[in-house]
Short mmCIF file of C-alpha atoms and ligand atoms in Angstrom, two decimals:
data_model
loop_
_atom_site.label_atom_id
_atom_site.label_comp_id
_atom_site.label_asym_id
_atom_site.label_seq_id
_atom_site.Cartn_x
_atom_site.Cartn_y
_atom_site.Cartn_z
CA UNK I 30 -14.11 27.59 -30.18
CA UNK I 31 -10.31 26.59 -29.96
CA UNK I 32 -7.68 28.90 -31.53
CA UNK I 33 -4.17 27.80 -32.35
CA UNK I 34 -1.42 30.42 -32.57
CA UNK I 35 1.60 28.93 -34.11
CA UNK I 36 1.47 31.00 -37.57
CA UNK I 37 3.01 34.26 -37.05
CA UNK I 38 1.09 35.03 -33.68
CA UNK I 39 -1.80 35.05 -35.42
CA UNK I 40 -5.28 33.49 -33.78
CA UNK I 41 -6.25 30.92 -36.37
CA UNK I 42 -9.46 28.96 -35.57
CA UNK I 43 -9.15 25.14 -35.64
CA UNK I 44 -11.97 22.84 -36.80
CA UNK I 45 -12.74 20.60 -34.25
CA UNK I 46 -14.59 17.21 -35.08
CA UNK I 47 -18.51 17.77 -34.00
CA UNK I 48 -18.46 13.96 -33.19
CA UNK I 49 -19.02 14.18 -29.33
CA UNK I 50 -15.53 12.76 -28.61
CA UNK I 51 -13.65 13.81 -26.04
CA UNK I 52 -10.75 16.41 -26.14
CA UNK I 53 -8.30 15.57 -27.37
CA UNK I 54 -9.63 12.86 -29.87
CA UNK I 55 -11.68 16.09 -31.19
CA UNK I 56 -8.66 17.94 -32.25
CA UNK I 57 -7.43 16.82 -35.83
CA UNK I 58 -4.00 16.21 -36.42
CA UNK I 59 -4.14 17.07 -40.22
CA UNK I 60 -5.53 20.83 -39.23
CA UNK I 61 -2.46 21.22 -36.86
CA UNK I 62 -0.16 20.15 -39.57
CA UNK I 63 -2.19 22.53 -42.04
CA UNK I 64 -1.31 25.68 -40.08
CA UNK I 65 2.49 24.82 -39.88
CA UNK I 66 2.66 22.72 -36.41
CA UNK I 67 4.99 19.96 -36.55
CA UNK I 68 5.67 17.52 -33.94
CA UNK I 69 8.46 17.89 -31.60
CA UNK I 70 11.00 14.66 -31.40
CA UNK I 71 11.11 12.58 -28.25
CA UNK I 72 14.24 12.65 -26.02
CA UNK I 73 12.96 10.89 -23.07
CA UNK I 74 12.15 7.28 -22.87
CA UNK I 75 10.65 5.69 -20.02
CA UNK I 76 11.16 1.95 -20.81
CA UNK I 77 9.09 -0.30 -19.07
CA UNK I 78 11.71 -3.22 -18.11
CA UNK I 79 9.24 -5.33 -16.12
CA UNK I 80 5.51 -4.75 -15.65
CA UNK I 81 4.94 -5.94 -11.94
CA UNK I 82 5.72 -4.28 -8.74
CA UNK I 83 7.25 -6.34 -5.32
CA UNK I 84 5.04 -3.92 -3.23
CA UNK I 85 1.40 -2.91 -3.30
CA UNK I 86 0.97 0.48 -2.72
CA UNK I 87 -2.60 1.77 -2.17
CA UNK I 88 -2.31 4.88 -4.48
CA UNK I 89 -0.51 3.14 -7.32
CA UNK I 90 -1.90 4.20 -10.70
CA UNK I 91 -0.96 1.07 -12.63
CA UNK I 92 -2.11 -1.52 -9.93
CA UNK I 93 -4.98 -0.07 -8.24
CA UNK I 94 -6.80 2.72 -10.39
CA UNK I 95 -8.35 2.90 -13.56
CA UNK I 96 -6.35 0.85 -15.72
CA UNK I 97 -6.11 -2.97 -16.29
CA UNK I 98 -3.61 -2.95 -19.09
CA UNK I 99 -0.52 -4.38 -17.17
CA UNK I 100 -2.34 -7.80 -16.97
CA UNK I 101 -1.65 -8.50 -20.41
CA UNK I 102 1.70 -7.75 -20.36
CA UNK I 103 4.65 -9.83 -20.22
CA UNK I 104 6.93 -10.00 -16.73
CA UNK I 105 10.07 -8.37 -18.19
CA UNK I 106 11.09 -6.68 -21.33
CA UNK I 107 12.71 -9.29 -23.65
CA UNK I 108 16.11 -8.84 -25.24
CA UNK I 109 14.25 -8.82 -28.90
CA UNK I 110 11.88 -6.00 -27.65
CA UNK I 111 14.86 -4.30 -25.93
CA UNK I 112 16.73 -4.45 -29.59
CA UNK I 113 14.07 -3.01 -31.20
CA UNK I 114 13.71 -0.24 -28.58
CA UNK I 115 17.13 0.63 -29.11
CA UNK I 116 17.11 0.73 -32.95
CA UNK I 117 13.93 3.08 -32.70
CA UNK I 118 15.37 5.38 -30.61
CA UNK I 119 18.74 5.33 -32.66
CA UNK I 120 16.57 6.10 -35.65
CA UNK I 121 14.99 8.88 -33.78
CA UNK I 122 18.08 10.58 -32.88
CA UNK I 123 19.81 9.91 -36.44
CA UNK I 124 16.44 11.38 -38.16
CA UNK I 125 16.35 14.86 -36.04
CA UNK I 126 20.18 14.84 -35.02
CA UNK I 127 19.49 14.73 -31.42
CA UNK I 128 22.60 15.46 -29.25
CA UNK I 129 21.43 13.27 -26.28
CA UNK I 130 18.58 11.17 -25.20
CA UNK I 131 17.44 10.06 -21.73
CA UNK I 132 16.15 6.20 -21.14
CA UNK I 133 14.27 6.02 -17.88
CA UNK I 134 13.98 2.37 -16.55
CA UNK I 135 10.98 1.71 -15.16
CA UNK I 136 8.14 -0.51 -13.91
CA UNK I 137 6.15 -1.76 -12.23
CA UNK I 138 9.18 -2.28 -10.49
CA UNK I 139 12.24 -2.45 -13.13
CA UNK I 140 15.08 -4.20 -10.74
CA UNK I 141 12.57 -7.10 -10.73
CA UNK I 142 14.26 -7.94 -14.24
CA UNK I 143 17.34 -9.34 -12.10
CA UNK I 144 20.76 -8.07 -12.16
CA UNK I 145 21.65 -9.98 -15.43
CA UNK I 146 18.78 -9.10 -17.40
CA UNK I 147 19.43 -5.45 -16.57
CA UNK I 148 23.20 -5.59 -17.39
CA UNK I 149 22.15 -6.80 -20.87
CA UNK I 150 19.67 -4.46 -21.60
CA UNK I 151 22.04 -1.62 -20.43
CA UNK I 152 24.69 -3.11 -22.51
CA UNK I 153 22.38 -3.41 -25.46
CA UNK I 154 21.08 0.19 -25.38
CA UNK I 155 24.59 1.55 -25.12
CA UNK I 156 25.80 -0.64 -28.19
CA UNK I 157 22.96 0.34 -30.32
CA UNK I 158 22.59 4.30 -29.42
CA UNK I 159 25.93 5.56 -28.61
CA UNK I 160 27.28 5.18 -31.97
CA UNK I 161 24.38 7.89 -33.01
CA UNK I 162 24.07 10.10 -30.01
CA UNK I 163 24.57 10.60 -26.10
CA UNK I 164 22.87 8.42 -24.11
CA UNK I 165 22.21 9.06 -20.51
CA UNK I 166 20.53 6.28 -17.88
CA UNK I 167 18.01 7.19 -15.03
CA UNK I 168 16.01 4.52 -12.83
CA UNK I 169 12.93 5.04 -10.71
CA UNK I 170 12.84 2.11 -7.94
CA UNK I 171 11.26 1.41 -4.57
CA UNK I 172 14.89 0.52 -3.63
CA UNK I 173 13.93 -2.97 -2.33
CA UNK I 174 16.20 -4.96 -4.79
CA UNK I 175 19.11 -2.66 -4.57
CA UNK I 176 21.79 -5.09 -4.02
CA UNK I 177 25.66 -4.55 -3.98
CA UNK I 178 25.85 -6.42 -7.39
CA UNK I 179 22.99 -4.47 -8.84
CA UNK I 180 24.66 -1.38 -7.87
CA UNK I 181 28.14 -2.43 -9.34
CA UNK I 182 25.96 -3.02 -12.62
CA UNK I 183 23.97 0.44 -12.39
CA UNK I 184 27.51 2.31 -11.53
CA UNK I 185 28.66 0.56 -14.53
CA UNK I 186 26.51 2.67 -16.92
CA UNK I 187 26.29 6.00 -14.73
CA UNK I 188 22.29 5.14 -13.85
CA UNK I 189 21.31 7.57 -11.90
CA UNK I 190 18.69 6.18 -9.23
CA UNK I 191 15.66 7.88 -7.66
CA UNK I 192 13.97 6.12 -5.00
CA UNK I 193 10.41 6.18 -4.21
CA UNK I 194 9.70 6.80 -0.28
CA UNK I 195 7.02 9.06 1.01
CA UNK I 196 8.51 10.32 4.40
CA UNK I 197 9.58 8.77 7.85
CA UNK I 198 8.33 5.23 8.96
CA UNK I 199 4.70 6.47 9.69
CA UNK I 200 4.21 8.74 6.64
CA UNK I 201 5.26 5.69 4.08
CA UNK I 202 3.53 3.02 5.35
CA UNK I 203 0.48 4.62 5.26
CA UNK I 204 0.11 3.78 1.76
CA UNK I 205 3.63 1.79 0.28
CA UNK I 206 2.76 -1.40 1.72
CA UNK I 207 4.06 -4.99 0.86
CA UNK I 208 1.60 -7.44 -0.55
CA UNK I 209 0.89 -8.69 3.09
CA UNK I 210 -0.07 -5.26 4.43
CA UNK I 211 3.43 -4.69 6.22
CA UNK I 212 4.67 -1.15 5.90
CA UNK I 213 8.11 -1.13 3.33
CA UNK I 214 9.86 1.78 5.17
CA UNK I 215 12.18 -0.29 7.17
CA UNK I 216 13.75 -2.16 4.30
CA UNK I 217 14.09 0.76 2.09
CA UNK I 218 15.37 2.61 4.64
CA UNK I 219 18.08 0.13 5.28
CA UNK I 220 18.96 -0.22 1.75
CA UNK I 221 19.61 3.50 1.83
CA UNK I 222 21.88 3.49 4.53
CA UNK I 223 23.95 0.44 2.90
CA UNK I 224 24.41 2.04 -0.29
CA UNK I 225 25.26 5.30 1.40
CA UNK I 226 28.31 3.73 2.70
CA UNK I 227 29.27 2.60 -0.31
CA UNK I 228 31.32 4.09 -3.33
CA UNK I 229 28.21 4.05 -5.32
CA UNK I 230 26.23 6.70 -3.27
CA UNK I 231 26.80 9.40 -6.02
CA UNK I 232 24.25 7.57 -8.12
CA UNK I 233 21.80 8.76 -5.75
CA UNK I 234 19.47 11.31 -7.59
CA UNK I 235 16.94 11.64 -4.89
CA UNK I 236 13.73 10.80 -3.32
CA UNK I 237 9.95 10.99 -5.12
CA UNK I 238 7.13 11.22 -2.63
CA UNK I 239 3.43 11.27 -2.96
CA UNK I 240 2.14 13.79 -1.11
CA UNK I 241 -0.57 12.73 1.80
CA UNK I 242 -2.26 15.65 3.71
CA UNK I 243 -2.51 13.71 6.77
CA UNK I 244 0.74 13.80 7.22
CA UNK I 245 2.68 16.74 8.77
CA UNK I 246 4.30 18.44 6.17
CA UNK I 247 7.58 19.90 7.61
CA UNK I 248 8.11 16.32 9.49
CA UNK I 249 7.40 14.48 6.24
CA UNK I 250 10.03 16.74 4.61
CA UNK I 251 12.43 16.63 7.15
CA UNK I 252 12.53 12.79 7.29
CA UNK I 253 13.14 12.67 3.58
CA UNK I 254 15.99 15.09 3.98
CA UNK I 255 17.52 12.59 6.92
CA UNK I 256 18.75 10.27 3.60
CA UNK I 257 20.47 13.66 2.25
CA UNK I 258 18.89 13.54 -1.03
CA UNK I 259 20.04 16.02 -3.91
CA UNK I 260 16.64 16.21 -4.98
CA UNK I 261 12.90 15.56 -3.70
CA UNK I 262 10.00 15.29 -5.87
CA UNK I 263 6.64 16.34 -3.99
CA UNK I 264 3.98 14.35 -6.16
CA UNK I 265 0.25 15.65 -6.08
CA UNK I 266 -1.63 12.08 -5.44
CA UNK I 267 -3.07 11.25 -9.13
CA UNK I 268 -6.44 12.60 -9.18
CA UNK I 269 -9.01 14.08 -11.85
CA UNK I 270 -12.54 15.59 -11.74
CA UNK I 271 -13.78 12.27 -11.67
CA UNK I 272 -11.94 11.07 -8.94
CA UNK I 273 -11.10 13.73 -6.54
CA UNK I 274 -7.85 13.94 -4.82
CA UNK I 275 -7.69 12.03 -1.36
CA UNK I 276 -9.41 14.45 1.69
CA UNK I 277 -10.95 16.49 -0.89
CA UNK I 278 -15.08 15.51 -0.69
CA UNK I 279 -15.91 17.10 -4.31
CA UNK I 280 -13.47 18.16 -7.01
CA UNK I 281 -12.27 21.79 -7.18
CA UNK I 282 -14.29 22.60 -3.69
CA UNK I 283 -11.26 22.98 -1.34
CA UNK I 284 -7.34 23.49 -1.90
CA UNK I 285 -5.50 21.71 0.95
CA UNK I 286 -2.83 20.82 -0.99
CA UNK I 287 -1.52 24.47 -1.58
CA UNK I 288 -1.61 24.80 2.67
CA UNK I 289 0.62 21.48 2.91
CA UNK I 290 3.15 22.67 -0.01
CA UNK I 291 3.21 26.09 1.29
CA UNK I 292 4.64 25.04 5.09
CA UNK I 293 7.09 23.06 3.22
CA UNK I 294 7.92 25.98 1.10
CA UNK I 295 8.32 28.50 3.79
CA UNK I 296 10.66 25.93 5.76
CA UNK I 297 12.90 25.15 2.98
CA UNK I 298 13.06 28.75 1.80
CA UNK I 299 13.85 30.13 5.09
CA UNK I 300 15.90 27.30 6.31
CA UNK I 301 19.60 28.70 6.94
CA UNK I 302 21.32 25.30 6.09
CA UNK I 303 22.02 23.71 2.55
CA UNK I 304 18.61 22.35 1.46
CA UNK I 305 17.96 19.78 -1.40
CA UNK I 306 16.29 20.88 -4.33
CA UNK I 307 12.55 20.31 -4.45
CA UNK I 308 11.65 20.08 -8.41
CA UNK I 309 8.11 21.59 -8.18
CA UNK I 310 9.32 24.84 -5.94
CA UNK I 311 12.47 24.92 -8.26
CA UNK I 312 10.37 25.12 -11.34
CA UNK I 313 8.05 27.64 -10.25
CA UNK I 314 10.49 29.63 -9.34
CA UNK I 315 12.31 29.15 -12.83
CA UNK I 316 9.39 29.93 -14.39
CA UNK I 317 8.18 33.07 -12.51
CA UNK I 318 11.75 34.55 -13.39
CA UNK I 319 11.11 33.92 -17.05
CA UNK I 320 13.42 30.88 -17.37
CA UNK I 321 12.56 27.48 -18.95
CA UNK I 322 11.63 24.58 -17.19
CA UNK I 323 10.89 21.20 -18.47
CA UNK I 324 9.28 19.91 -15.72
CA UNK I 325 6.19 18.13 -17.05
CA UNK I 326 3.70 18.99 -14.04
CA UNK I 327 3.77 23.48 -14.57
CA UNK I 328 4.64 25.22 -17.29
CA UNK I 329 3.75 25.71 -21.06
CA UNK I 330 7.11 23.20 -22.38
CA UNK I 331 6.04 20.72 -25.01
CA UNK I 332 6.07 17.11 -23.94
CA UNK I 333 8.86 15.08 -25.66
CA UNK I 334 8.44 11.97 -23.25
CA UNK I 335 7.21 8.62 -24.10
CA UNK I 336 6.51 5.29 -22.78
CA UNK I 337 7.32 1.72 -23.93
CA UNK I 338 5.98 -1.01 -22.44
CA UNK I 339 7.53 -4.32 -22.20
CA UNK I 340 5.81 -5.97 -25.22
CA UNK I 341 7.12 -3.21 -27.17
CA UNK I 342 3.78 -1.03 -27.27
CA UNK I 343 4.46 2.43 -27.27
CA UNK I 344 2.11 5.04 -24.66
CA UNK I 345 1.92 8.20 -24.02
CA UNK I 346 2.99 9.15 -20.24
CA UNK I 347 1.58 6.22 -18.37
CA UNK I 348 0.18 8.21 -15.20
CA UNK I 349 -2.63 8.80 -17.94
CA UNK I 350 -3.87 5.20 -16.70
CA UNK I 351 -5.01 7.03 -13.41
CA UNK I 352 -7.89 8.69 -15.64
CA UNK I 353 -9.70 5.55 -17.47
CA UNK I 354 -8.65 2.08 -18.64
CA UNK I 355 -6.77 2.72 -21.58
CA UNK I 356 -5.92 6.06 -21.75
CA UNK I 357 -2.31 5.88 -22.61
CA UNK I 358 -2.52 3.75 -25.44
CA UNK I 359 -1.55 5.00 -28.87
CA UNK I 360 -2.18 1.59 -30.62
CA UNK I 361 1.59 2.03 -31.95
CA UNK I 362 4.67 -0.89 -31.17
CA UNK I 363 8.24 -0.23 -31.89
CA UNK I 364 7.90 -3.55 -34.10
CA UNK I 365 5.77 -1.32 -36.49
CA UNK I 366 5.80 2.26 -36.20
CA UNK I 367 8.95 4.51 -35.50
CA UNK I 368 8.81 7.66 -32.64
CA UNK I 369 7.88 10.00 -35.09
CA UNK I 370 4.64 8.18 -36.25
CA UNK I 371 3.44 8.14 -32.54
CA UNK I 372 4.46 11.88 -32.26
CA UNK I 373 1.82 12.64 -34.65
CA UNK I 374 -0.57 11.02 -32.37
CA UNK I 375 -3.68 13.31 -31.23
CA UNK I 376 -3.01 13.15 -27.80
CA UNK I 377 0.77 13.62 -28.04
CA UNK I 378 0.02 16.44 -29.85
CA UNK I 379 -2.36 18.10 -27.47
CA UNK I 380 0.52 17.94 -24.79
CA UNK I 381 2.95 19.83 -27.48
CA UNK I 382 0.39 22.94 -28.10
CA UNK I 383 1.54 24.91 -24.95
CA UNK I 384 -1.26 27.31 -24.14
CA UNK I 385 -2.86 26.93 -27.27
CA UNK I 386 -3.83 23.30 -25.87
CA UNK I 387 -5.36 24.63 -22.45
CA UNK I 388 -9.13 25.25 -21.55
CA UNK I 389 -10.22 28.32 -21.93
CA UNK I 390 -10.14 29.31 -18.21
CA UNK I 391 -6.37 28.31 -18.15
CA UNK I 392 -5.79 30.95 -21.45
CA UNK I 393 -7.46 33.42 -19.38
CA UNK I 394 -5.45 32.65 -16.13
CA UNK I 395 -3.19 35.23 -14.79
CA UNK I 396 -0.59 32.53 -13.62
CA UNK I 397 -0.71 30.25 -16.90
CA UNK I 398 2.62 31.16 -17.94
CA UNK I 399 4.18 29.38 -14.67
CA UNK I 400 0.86 27.01 -14.23
CA UNK I 401 0.98 25.53 -17.52
CA UNK I 402 -2.54 24.18 -16.45
CA UNK I 403 -1.02 21.32 -14.18
CA UNK I 404 -0.22 17.90 -14.93
CA UNK I 405 -1.93 16.78 -18.07
CA UNK I 406 -3.32 13.77 -16.52
CA UNK I 407 -5.20 15.76 -13.44
CA UNK I 408 -7.15 17.67 -16.04
CA UNK I 409 -9.57 14.62 -16.91
CA UNK I 410 -13.40 15.13 -16.68
CA UNK I 411 -15.71 12.64 -18.39
CA UNK I 412 -17.47 14.29 -20.95
CA UNK I 413 -14.77 16.83 -21.90
CA UNK I 414 -11.42 14.71 -21.37
CA UNK I 415 -8.74 16.91 -21.01
CA UNK I 416 -9.66 20.40 -21.98
CA UNK I 417 -10.25 21.37 -18.76
CA UNK I 418 -7.78 23.20 -15.70
CA UNK I 419 -6.07 20.83 -13.36
CA UNK I 420 -8.29 19.33 -10.80
CA UNK I 421 -5.78 21.23 -8.46
CA UNK I 422 -6.21 24.64 -10.01
CA UNK I 423 -7.05 25.97 -6.79
CA UNK I 424 -4.09 24.54 -4.72
CA UNK I 425 -1.43 25.54 -7.77
CA UNK I 426 -2.84 28.90 -7.94
CA UNK I 427 -2.49 29.48 -4.01
CA UNK I 428 0.88 28.07 -4.40
CA UNK I 429 2.01 29.81 -7.45
CA UNK I 430 0.65 33.32 -5.64
CA UNK I 431 2.67 32.58 -2.42
CA UNK I 432 5.85 31.79 -4.05
CA UNK I 433 5.80 34.56 -6.11
CA UNK I 434 5.23 36.89 -3.32
CA UNK I 435 7.87 35.27 -1.37
CA UNK I 436 10.52 35.23 -4.19
CA UNK I 437 9.96 38.93 -4.89
CA UNK I 438 8.34 37.94 -8.29
CA UNK I 439 5.22 39.89 -8.34
S1 LIG W 13 -4.04 27.91 -11.59
FE1 LIG W 13 -5.95 26.82 -12.69
S2 LIG W 13 -6.84 28.20 -14.47
FE2 LIG W 13 -4.85 28.83 -13.79
S3 LIG W 13 -3.81 27.86 -15.78
FE3 LIG W 13 -3.27 26.44 -13.79
S4 LIG W 13 -5.06 25.22 -13.67
FE4 LIG W 13 -5.79 26.73 -15.32
#
């Protein structure tokens, strides 16, 4: 039985369709609305300005895992789609009186769209959205096309730039490769070094690195620190109960990612120097101290992020594509539906329910306020869908317990 406590703290049983459908398809939005649940407005819009990539990383959830929908997408987002996106965001901001929204330029590799097109997109969105709300831009890129001209344009619109890099040359080049199999580290490092000499270095938001437990944790961390990132995002590789994490034979049978992360945490926590923010650790520490965190990978905050593809189709968080073909689809388009229409999608609702949208095991867990069941795509198991603990459950429990002990939060 699934319960929802959205009304005055009273546990109210929710009806679930007895259709054999995987969670959250078995959850009826009408039940939620009848109980007083309303969708939170989206405030973060991940916009896929280009659907292809100039690297061929072997762990990529878009091109190498369960989903092949990118093949149906145009290469880059056209100006007519971009205009519809901007109008929909302005509509959302106006309807909900949002004080600010964030657009994340994403791909594939967003910079493949080219400087003139990126400039036109940024101009268009600024023109359409800033009359109604504050607009901030960020971008996630592999860094290969960060030319001086591109940086000039991104600086004009104050786009904060995150770069994907997995460590030093040996760490990074295990997975982040060019199409011919050659490692990408050298080219990215050169771009970063050139950028660092320029006036545009303050746009550097940090590094996103996917964990490989074959790499030494402290060496990997120190290699990333060599670029002076203000922030480091250490990401679990995409996995679920059907596709176990790399290095784990059977999902749930071992927790090697905790040991890796704890080694980095202790090194970072005990360091006498000024260390970069590590998003996962900072979020856990905040949550342990009862402070809010908007980081989607831990905690119980409702997800208010949505994705728009180059053809204008609206999707959920696109890392869901690591689960199964079509997992992120909503069947909505900026040309037909508003973002409010999409917010009432069952799958979106499930990610805005907090503790009430978790599996029984998570609901009973001692660290649920901090963990929040882990990153939603990592909960997938064929048959029960997303109503499971994270496939990284044991790792999260060990890491949170360790951080709690080190911070004196227990
Ligand atoms: S540690 Fe495991 S059981 Fe506990 S909330 Fe996280 S995923 Fe759920």
